Short mmCIF file of C-alpha atoms in Angstrom, two decimals:
data_model
loop_
_atom_site.label_atom_id
_atom_site.label_comp_id
_atom_site.label_asym_id
_atom_site.label_seq_id
_atom_site.Cartn_x
_atom_site.Cartn_y
_atom_site.Cartn_z
CA UNK I 82 8.95 -9.60 -27.63
CA UNK I 83 5.29 -8.50 -28.00
CA UNK I 84 4.74 -5.37 -30.08
CA UNK I 85 2.63 -2.37 -29.06
CA UNK I 86 -0.70 -1.88 -30.81
CA UNK I 87 -1.58 1.49 -32.42
CA UNK I 88 -3.40 2.36 -29.17
CA UNK I 89 -0.50 1.54 -26.85
CA UNK I 90 0.46 5.17 -26.28
CA UNK I 91 -3.00 5.64 -24.79
CA UNK I 92 -3.51 2.32 -23.02
CA UNK I 93 -0.07 2.29 -21.34
CA UNK I 94 -0.57 5.32 -19.05
CA UNK I 95 -4.08 4.14 -18.16
CA UNK I 96 -2.96 0.65 -17.15
CA UNK I 97 -2.49 1.11 -13.41
CA UNK I 98 -2.26 -2.64 -12.81
CA UNK I 99 0.69 -2.96 -15.23
CA UNK I 100 -0.82 -6.28 -16.23
CA UNK I 101 -0.54 -7.05 -19.92
CA UNK I 102 -1.36 -9.99 -22.14
CA UNK I 103 0.46 -11.24 -25.20
CA UNK I 104 -2.27 -11.52 -27.84
CA UNK I 105 -0.86 -12.84 -31.11
CA UNK I 106 2.42 -11.02 -30.54
CA UNK I 107 0.85 -7.72 -29.43
CA UNK I 108 0.55 -6.17 -25.98
CA UNK I 109 -3.00 -5.57 -24.76
CA UNK I 110 -4.18 -4.69 -21.28
CA UNK I 111 -5.45 -7.52 -19.13
CA UNK I 112 -6.65 -5.20 -16.41
CA UNK I 113 -6.50 -1.42 -16.13
CA UNK I 114 -7.38 -0.88 -12.48
CA UNK I 115 -5.24 -2.44 -9.74
CA UNK I 116 -6.36 -5.90 -8.55
CA UNK I 117 -10.07 -5.86 -9.43
CA UNK I 118 -11.93 -6.02 -12.74
CA UNK I 119 -15.48 -5.26 -11.56
CA UNK I 120 -15.66 -1.66 -12.77
CA UNK I 121 -14.46 -2.64 -16.23
CA UNK I 122 -16.92 -5.51 -16.37
CA UNK I 123 -19.87 -3.39 -15.25
CA UNK I 124 -18.90 -0.72 -17.78
CA UNK I 125 -19.55 -3.34 -20.47
CA UNK I 126 -22.92 -4.24 -19.00
CA UNK I 127 -24.16 -0.88 -17.61
CA UNK I 128 -22.51 1.93 -19.57
CA UNK I 129 -19.79 1.44 -22.18
CA UNK I 130 -16.30 0.01 -22.45
CA UNK I 131 -13.45 0.65 -24.86
CA UNK I 132 -11.45 -2.47 -25.78
CA UNK I 133 -8.35 -2.67 -27.98
CA UNK I 134 -8.87 -5.57 -30.40
CA UNK I 135 -6.16 -4.62 -32.90
CA UNK I 136 -4.32 -7.98 -32.61
CA UNK I 137 -7.09 -9.76 -34.52
CA UNK I 138 -5.71 -11.06 -37.80
CA UNK I 139 -7.35 -9.25 -40.72
CA UNK I 140 -7.36 -10.21 -44.37
CA UNK I 141 -8.85 -8.55 -47.43
CA UNK I 142 -9.99 -10.66 -50.37
CA UNK I 143 -10.57 -9.00 -53.72
CA UNK I 144 -10.86 -9.88 -57.38
CA UNK I 145 -13.54 -11.05 -59.81
CA UNK I 146 -13.77 -14.41 -58.02
CA UNK I 147 -13.34 -13.16 -54.45
CA UNK I 148 -16.83 -14.39 -53.56
CA UNK I 149 -16.02 -17.85 -54.89
CA UNK I 150 -12.89 -18.03 -52.75
CA UNK I 151 -14.68 -17.00 -49.55
CA UNK I 152 -17.47 -19.48 -50.38
CA UNK I 153 -14.87 -22.22 -50.83
CA UNK I 154 -13.46 -21.57 -47.35
CA UNK I 155 -16.44 -20.70 -45.16
CA UNK I 156 -19.22 -23.03 -44.05
CA UNK I 157 -21.80 -20.26 -44.65
CA UNK I 158 -23.50 -19.42 -47.95
CA UNK I 159 -21.54 -16.30 -48.87
CA UNK I 160 -23.79 -15.55 -51.86
CA UNK I 161 -26.44 -14.52 -49.31
CA UNK I 162 -24.11 -11.97 -47.71
CA UNK I 163 -25.07 -8.57 -49.11
CA UNK I 164 -22.72 -5.62 -49.53
CA UNK I 165 -22.62 -3.88 -46.16
CA UNK I 166 -23.40 -7.08 -44.24
CA UNK I 167 -21.22 -8.95 -41.76
CA UNK I 168 -21.56 -12.66 -41.07
CA UNK I 169 -19.82 -15.01 -38.68
CA UNK I 170 -18.46 -18.38 -39.75
CA UNK I 171 -16.03 -21.15 -38.88
CA UNK I 172 -13.84 -22.77 -41.51
CA UNK I 173 -12.71 -26.37 -41.62
CA UNK I 174 -10.17 -28.80 -43.00
CA UNK I 175 -11.13 -31.57 -45.42
CA UNK I 176 -12.27 -33.75 -42.51
CA UNK I 177 -14.79 -31.11 -41.37
CA UNK I 178 -12.77 -30.15 -38.28
CA UNK I 179 -12.68 -26.48 -37.31
CA UNK I 180 -9.50 -24.56 -38.08
CA UNK I 181 -10.65 -21.15 -36.86
CA UNK I 182 -13.66 -18.85 -36.73
CA UNK I 183 -14.23 -15.17 -37.43
CA UNK I 184 -16.26 -12.53 -39.21
CA UNK I 185 -16.67 -11.81 -42.90
CA UNK I 186 -17.49 -8.22 -43.88
CA UNK I 187 -18.64 -7.67 -47.45
CA UNK I 188 -17.12 -4.31 -48.35
CA UNK I 189 -18.12 -4.49 -52.01
CA UNK I 190 -19.39 -6.86 -54.66
CA UNK I 191 -15.88 -8.21 -55.10
CA UNK I 192 -14.22 -7.28 -51.83
CA UNK I 193 -14.34 -8.92 -48.38
CA UNK I 194 -12.57 -8.46 -45.08
CA UNK I 195 -12.02 -11.54 -42.89
CA UNK I 196 -10.93 -11.68 -39.26
CA UNK I 197 -9.41 -14.62 -37.41
CA UNK I 198 -7.75 -15.48 -34.12
CA UNK I 199 -4.81 -17.31 -35.68
CA UNK I 200 -2.77 -16.53 -38.82
CA UNK I 201 -4.56 -17.94 -41.87
CA UNK I 202 -2.96 -16.16 -44.84
CA UNK I 203 -1.36 -19.26 -46.35
CA UNK I 204 -4.53 -21.31 -45.91
CA UNK I 205 -6.69 -18.68 -47.59
CA UNK I 206 -4.22 -18.21 -50.43
CA UNK I 207 -3.89 -21.95 -51.04
CA UNK I 208 -7.67 -22.31 -51.06
CA UNK I 209 -7.80 -19.65 -53.79
CA UNK I 210 -5.46 -21.46 -56.12
CA UNK I 211 -6.77 -21.14 -59.68
CA UNK I 212 -9.19 -18.33 -58.84
CA UNK I 213 -8.98 -14.67 -59.74
CA UNK I 214 -8.88 -13.65 -56.11
CA UNK I 215 -6.17 -11.89 -54.11
CA UNK I 216 -5.72 -12.32 -50.35
CA UNK I 217 -3.77 -9.64 -48.50
CA UNK I 218 -2.84 -9.54 -44.81
CA UNK I 219 -3.90 -6.08 -43.56
CA UNK I 220 -3.43 -6.81 -39.85
CA UNK I 221 -0.75 -4.16 -39.32
CA UNK I 222 -2.48 -1.67 -41.57
CA UNK I 223 -5.75 -1.63 -39.66
CA UNK I 224 -6.26 -0.78 -36.00
CA UNK I 225 -9.42 -2.08 -34.34
CA UNK I 226 -11.35 -0.88 -31.33
CA UNK I 227 -14.48 -2.33 -29.73
CA UNK I 228 -16.98 -0.01 -28.06
CA UNK I 229 -19.39 -2.23 -26.14
CA UNK I 230 -22.26 -1.57 -23.78
CA UNK I 231 -25.74 -0.04 -23.59
CA UNK I 232 -24.41 3.54 -23.97
CA UNK I 233 -22.14 2.77 -26.95
CA UNK I 234 -24.62 4.00 -29.57
CA UNK I 235 -25.12 7.34 -27.83
CA UNK I 236 -21.38 7.91 -27.66
CA UNK I 237 -20.80 7.07 -31.32
CA UNK I 238 -23.64 9.33 -32.42
CA UNK I 239 -21.69 12.26 -30.99
CA UNK I 240 -18.27 11.25 -32.27
CA UNK I 241 -18.76 9.62 -35.70
CA UNK I 242 -20.20 11.54 -38.63
CA UNK I 243 -21.78 10.07 -41.76
CA UNK I 244 -23.53 7.11 -40.09
CA UNK I 245 -27.13 6.84 -38.94
CA UNK I 246 -26.61 4.59 -35.92
CA UNK I 247 -30.34 4.29 -35.25
CA UNK I 248 -30.71 2.70 -38.68
CA UNK I 249 -27.59 0.47 -38.57
CA UNK I 250 -28.82 -3.11 -38.04
CA UNK I 251 -27.14 -5.87 -36.11
CA UNK I 252 -24.22 -7.39 -38.06
CA UNK I 253 -24.14 -4.60 -40.65
CA UNK I 254 -21.39 -2.11 -41.45
CA UNK I 255 -21.18 1.53 -42.44
CA UNK I 256 -18.46 4.00 -43.36
CA UNK I 257 -18.05 7.27 -41.51
CA UNK I 258 -15.46 9.64 -40.11
CA UNK I 259 -14.10 11.03 -36.86
CA UNK I 260 -12.91 14.62 -37.35
CA UNK I 261 -12.68 13.93 -41.10
CA UNK I 262 -10.58 10.80 -40.53
CA UNK I 263 -12.26 7.82 -42.25
CA UNK I 264 -13.21 4.60 -40.49
CA UNK I 265 -15.55 1.65 -40.86
CA UNK I 266 -17.98 0.70 -38.11
CA UNK I 267 -19.49 -2.77 -37.76
CA UNK I 268 -22.30 -3.54 -35.35
CA UNK I 269 -20.52 -6.56 -33.96
CA UNK I 270 -18.70 -7.57 -30.78
CA UNK I 271 -17.61 -10.29 -28.39
CA UNK I 272 -19.67 -9.33 -25.34
CA UNK I 273 -23.23 -10.37 -26.24
CA UNK I 274 -24.36 -6.79 -25.65
CA UNK I 275 -25.12 -3.73 -27.72
CA UNK I 276 -21.80 -2.86 -29.26
CA UNK I 277 -19.73 -1.82 -32.24
CA UNK I 278 -16.27 -2.43 -33.63
CA UNK I 279 -14.30 0.35 -35.30
CA UNK I 280 -11.76 -0.32 -38.05
CA UNK I 281 -9.30 2.54 -38.28
CA UNK I 282 -6.09 3.56 -40.01
CA UNK I 283 -3.24 3.16 -37.48
CA UNK I 284 -2.22 6.80 -37.85
CA UNK I 285 -5.72 7.86 -36.73
CA UNK I 286 -5.96 5.44 -33.80
CA UNK I 287 -4.93 7.79 -31.00
CA UNK I 288 -7.18 10.60 -32.24
CA UNK I 289 -10.22 8.29 -32.34
CA UNK I 290 -9.41 6.92 -28.88
CA UNK I 291 -9.14 10.44 -27.45
CA UNK I 292 -12.45 11.55 -28.95
CA UNK I 293 -14.30 8.49 -27.71
CA UNK I 294 -12.83 8.69 -24.23
CA UNK I 295 -13.55 12.41 -23.91
CA UNK I 296 -17.16 12.10 -25.08
CA UNK I 297 -17.66 8.93 -23.09
CA UNK I 298 -16.88 10.58 -19.77
CA UNK I 299 -20.49 11.75 -19.61
CA UNK I 300 -21.62 8.12 -19.98
CA UNK I 301 -19.21 6.47 -17.48
CA UNK I 302 -17.15 5.00 -20.32
CA UNK I 303 -14.08 3.06 -19.19
CA UNK I 304 -11.28 1.25 -21.00
CA UNK I 305 -11.64 -2.48 -20.36
CA UNK I 306 -9.13 -5.28 -20.55
CA UNK I 307 -9.18 -8.95 -21.41
CA UNK I 308 -10.19 -10.06 -17.90
CA UNK I 309 -13.54 -8.28 -18.07
CA UNK I 310 -14.04 -9.27 -21.70
CA UNK I 311 -13.54 -12.94 -20.83
CA UNK I 312 -16.40 -12.86 -18.32
CA UNK I 313 -18.71 -11.10 -20.76
CA UNK I 314 -18.07 -13.55 -23.59
CA UNK I 315 -18.80 -16.54 -21.35
CA UNK I 316 -22.12 -14.98 -20.31
CA UNK I 317 -22.83 -14.60 -24.02
CA UNK I 318 -21.95 -18.25 -24.66
CA UNK I 319 -19.19 -17.31 -27.13
CA UNK I 320 -16.32 -19.71 -27.78
CA UNK I 321 -12.61 -18.99 -27.66
CA UNK I 322 -10.09 -20.84 -29.79
CA UNK I 323 -7.52 -22.97 -27.91
CA UNK I 324 -9.79 -22.79 -24.86
CA UNK I 325 -13.25 -24.03 -25.86
CA UNK I 326 -11.95 -25.82 -28.93
CA UNK I 327 -8.54 -26.60 -30.39
CA UNK I 328 -7.75 -25.62 -33.95
CA UNK I 329 -7.48 -28.64 -36.24
CA UNK I 330 -4.04 -27.33 -37.20
CA UNK I 331 -2.87 -27.20 -33.58
CA UNK I 332 -4.41 -30.43 -32.26
CA UNK I 333 -1.91 -33.12 -31.27
CA UNK I 334 -4.36 -36.01 -31.63
CA UNK I 335 -7.62 -36.54 -33.51
CA UNK I 336 -9.64 -36.55 -30.30
CA UNK I 337 -8.70 -32.88 -29.74
CA UNK I 338 -10.37 -31.77 -32.96
CA UNK I 339 -13.98 -30.60 -33.21
CA UNK I 340 -16.54 -30.16 -35.94
CA UNK I 341 -18.77 -27.06 -36.03
CA UNK I 342 -21.68 -29.22 -34.85
CA UNK I 343 -19.74 -30.17 -31.70
CA UNK I 344 -18.92 -26.62 -30.58
CA UNK I 345 -22.32 -25.03 -31.05
CA UNK I 346 -21.77 -23.75 -34.59
CA UNK I 347 -24.04 -26.12 -36.47
CA UNK I 348 -26.33 -23.17 -37.26
CA UNK I 349 -23.45 -21.69 -39.30
CA UNK I 350 -23.10 -24.74 -41.58
CA UNK I 351 -24.95 -24.62 -44.90
CA UNK I 352 -24.86 -28.06 -46.48
CA UNK I 353 -27.13 -27.00 -49.35
CA UNK I 354 -24.91 -24.32 -50.85
CA UNK I 355 -21.54 -24.45 -52.56
CA UNK I 356 -18.95 -27.18 -52.03
CA UNK I 357 -16.84 -25.63 -49.28
CA UNK I 358 -13.82 -27.35 -47.76
CA UNK I 359 -15.04 -30.06 -45.36
CA UNK I 360 -18.61 -30.11 -46.67
CA UNK I 361 -18.66 -33.82 -47.57
CA UNK I 362 -17.43 -34.84 -44.11
CA UNK I 363 -19.93 -32.56 -42.38
CA UNK I 364 -22.78 -33.96 -44.47
CA UNK I 365 -21.90 -37.45 -43.24
CA UNK I 366 -21.74 -36.23 -39.64
CA UNK I 367 -25.08 -34.47 -40.01
CA UNK I 368 -26.65 -37.70 -41.24
CA UNK I 369 -25.15 -40.00 -38.60
CA UNK I 370 -24.95 -37.59 -35.66
CA UNK I 371 -22.14 -35.94 -33.71
CA UNK I 372 -20.27 -37.35 -30.75
CA UNK I 373 -20.40 -34.17 -28.66
CA UNK I 374 -22.84 -31.40 -27.77
CA UNK I 375 -21.85 -27.87 -26.80
CA UNK I 376 -23.73 -26.89 -23.64
CA UNK I 377 -24.14 -24.30 -20.94
CA UNK I 378 -24.05 -25.27 -17.26
CA UNK I 379 -25.50 -23.45 -14.30
CA UNK I 380 -24.58 -24.08 -10.66
CA UNK I 381 -26.92 -22.55 -8.10
CA UNK I 382 -25.67 -20.38 -5.25
CA UNK I 383 -27.22 -22.78 -2.75
CA UNK I 384 -25.07 -25.58 -4.16
CA UNK I 385 -21.95 -23.44 -3.83
CA UNK I 386 -22.88 -22.62 -0.24
CA UNK I 387 -23.23 -26.32 0.49
CA UNK I 388 -19.76 -27.11 -0.84
CA UNK I 389 -17.94 -24.22 0.81
CA UNK I 390 -19.86 -24.37 4.08
CA UNK I 391 -18.74 -27.99 4.32
CA UNK I 392 -15.20 -26.60 4.69
CA UNK I 393 -16.21 -23.82 7.05
CA UNK I 394 -16.02 -21.18 4.31
CA UNK I 395 -18.31 -18.77 2.56
CA UNK I 396 -18.44 -19.35 -1.23
CA UNK I 397 -15.12 -18.18 -2.67
CA UNK I 398 -16.26 -17.56 -6.24
CA UNK I 399 -17.66 -14.02 -6.47
CA UNK I 400 -15.22 -11.45 -7.84
CA UNK I 401 -12.98 -14.10 -9.38
CA UNK I 402 -11.64 -14.09 -12.91
CA UNK I 403 -12.91 -16.50 -15.51
CA UNK I 404 -11.17 -19.87 -15.49
CA UNK I 405 -9.88 -21.43 -18.68
CA UNK I 406 -8.81 -24.59 -16.87
CA UNK I 407 -10.94 -27.54 -18.06
CA UNK I 408 -13.14 -29.14 -15.40
CA UNK I 409 -14.64 -32.62 -15.81
CA UNK I 410 -18.42 -33.03 -16.03
CA UNK I 411 -19.98 -36.19 -14.59
CA UNK I 412 -23.33 -37.92 -14.62
CA UNK I 413 -24.14 -40.87 -12.40
CA UNK I 414 -20.47 -41.19 -11.49
CA UNK I 415 -19.21 -41.33 -15.09
CA UNK I 416 -17.33 -38.54 -16.83
CA UNK I 417 -19.38 -37.37 -19.81
CA UNK I 418 -17.45 -34.26 -20.86
CA UNK I 419 -15.68 -31.15 -19.67
CA UNK I 420 -16.37 -27.51 -18.95
CA UNK I 421 -13.83 -25.43 -20.86
CA UNK I 422 -14.63 -21.92 -19.54
CA UNK I 423 -16.32 -21.11 -16.24
CA UNK I 424 -16.96 -18.08 -14.06
CA UNK I 425 -19.27 -16.55 -11.50
CA UNK I 426 -21.39 -13.99 -13.32
CA UNK I 427 -21.46 -10.66 -11.43
CA UNK I 428 -24.67 -9.66 -13.21
CA UNK I 429 -26.60 -12.93 -13.17
CA UNK I 430 -25.34 -13.96 -9.72
CA UNK I 431 -24.80 -17.53 -10.90
CA UNK I 432 -21.83 -19.77 -11.48
CA UNK I 433 -21.74 -20.49 -15.22
CA UNK I 434 -19.78 -22.76 -17.50
CA UNK I 435 -19.62 -23.69 -21.16
CA UNK I 436 -18.22 -26.93 -22.49
CA UNK I 437 -19.00 -30.18 -24.24
CA UNK I 438 -20.71 -33.39 -23.17
CA UNK I 439 -21.43 -36.64 -24.94
CA UNK I 440 -24.40 -35.94 -27.16
CA UNK I 441 -26.82 -38.27 -25.34
CA UNK I 442 -26.37 -36.21 -22.17
CA UNK I 443 -26.76 -32.80 -23.77
CA UNK I 444 -30.48 -32.13 -23.37
CA UNK I 445 -31.50 -28.90 -21.65
CA UNK I 446 -32.60 -29.66 -18.09
CA UNK I 447 -30.24 -32.61 -17.60
CA UNK I 448 -28.70 -32.72 -14.12
CA UNK I 449 -24.95 -33.30 -14.02
CA UNK I 450 -22.02 -32.77 -11.64
CA UNK I 451 -19.25 -30.25 -12.24
CA UNK I 452 -15.91 -30.93 -10.61
CA UNK I 453 -14.69 -28.02 -8.47
CA UNK I 454 -11.80 -27.55 -6.07
CA UNK I 455 -12.74 -26.33 -2.59
CA UNK I 456 -9.91 -25.78 -0.10
CA UNK I 457 -7.59 -28.04 -2.12
CA UNK I 458 -10.10 -30.88 -2.24
CA UNK I 459 -12.00 -32.19 -5.21
CA UNK I 460 -15.74 -31.67 -4.87
CA UNK I 461 -18.71 -32.22 -7.14
CA UNK I 462 -21.25 -29.45 -7.60
CA UNK I 463 -24.74 -30.31 -8.80
CA UNK I 464 -25.33 -28.43 -12.06
CA UNK I 465 -27.98 -28.21 -14.75
CA UNK I 466 -27.58 -28.02 -18.50
CA UNK I 467 -29.27 -24.81 -19.65
CA UNK I 468 -29.97 -23.04 -22.89
CA UNK I 469 -27.33 -20.67 -24.29
CA UNK I 470 -26.64 -17.81 -24.21
CA UNK I 471 -26.90 -17.08 -20.51
CA UNK I 472 -27.19 -13.35 -21.20
CA UNK I 473 -29.00 -12.08 -24.30
CA UNK I 474 -30.51 -8.58 -23.85
CA UNK I 475 -32.89 -7.25 -26.53
CA UNK I 476 -30.72 -4.14 -26.91
CA UNK I 477 -28.04 -6.26 -28.59
CA UNK I 478 -30.21 -6.44 -31.73
CA UNK I 479 -32.61 -3.51 -31.27
#
């Protein structure tokens, strides 16, 4: 039976749709308003949205060799992560296949906080064998809330004391307070927009929620669920475990596993630093090349009209939820890969997809066909491989 998060007493009465999602054993809202997600989505893009992300697994690593342990696990060069900085990284098995991905916050010289989608306590502890480093699961002891959208900074400036939000750079953290209750704020998020994530003691969760929601009323702040978040993260070209890639620990066959290079995370692999787990295998792959390329696909509205008009219909894609059902990608009649997440973007007015194709077909500008179902029939929509992310506003970093 899924457990309530520390915000459940606030999210439950607001959830008019009564639609919930089981996220790692916790209940989070899929959709607050009945039937449609548009207002929640546009709150993310036009004003601000409040999203309960407490189910993320959270681990704290401390000790004189904490940095060595994190360096042993992550594909990034952790020595370059300064105190107060946050970095994103995947981590791999010995064969260089991705187990999970998440953020690393350096809270002190010898203290880190890691987030992940799946439980990783045993893996992190085993990797630290022989090191003076302690890994503690703090998932239940730390509530988490994402405030995302162009008005998020203005709201936080009125609610959180002790932080200069104008001076807080992208992927940095700061410590502050809400009504004298301490919290940590990171300038991070899963929407590809200006946004922050708040890390709060569970006993303070409801108070922080109330203050944000009350102040946010002047900025059209809305609580947003997983349905709206899913659309935003696809527009941002951000991957989701067990959807856009399968964890190496969950894969049933070797073909289901992926290296960082194959899911668009090659930029997060440092082969010139310490000897992290999987480094030797990734060095070989880097030298000889990968089998797959992570790509973005764009289907024009005119192409959608052609397909649906052929069945006597207007395009039935606008206003739909994101699909996590894989769809084959073809070129010249041969399947070359699959789209793993796809959706019609309400903001960009385009049908978008992310997925993988065989590396020789992965060049930007390549024309391919995306399989779609129109009135119960299989159709093929002409699509183009485009550069990711689809949506990348300057305000995200400014």
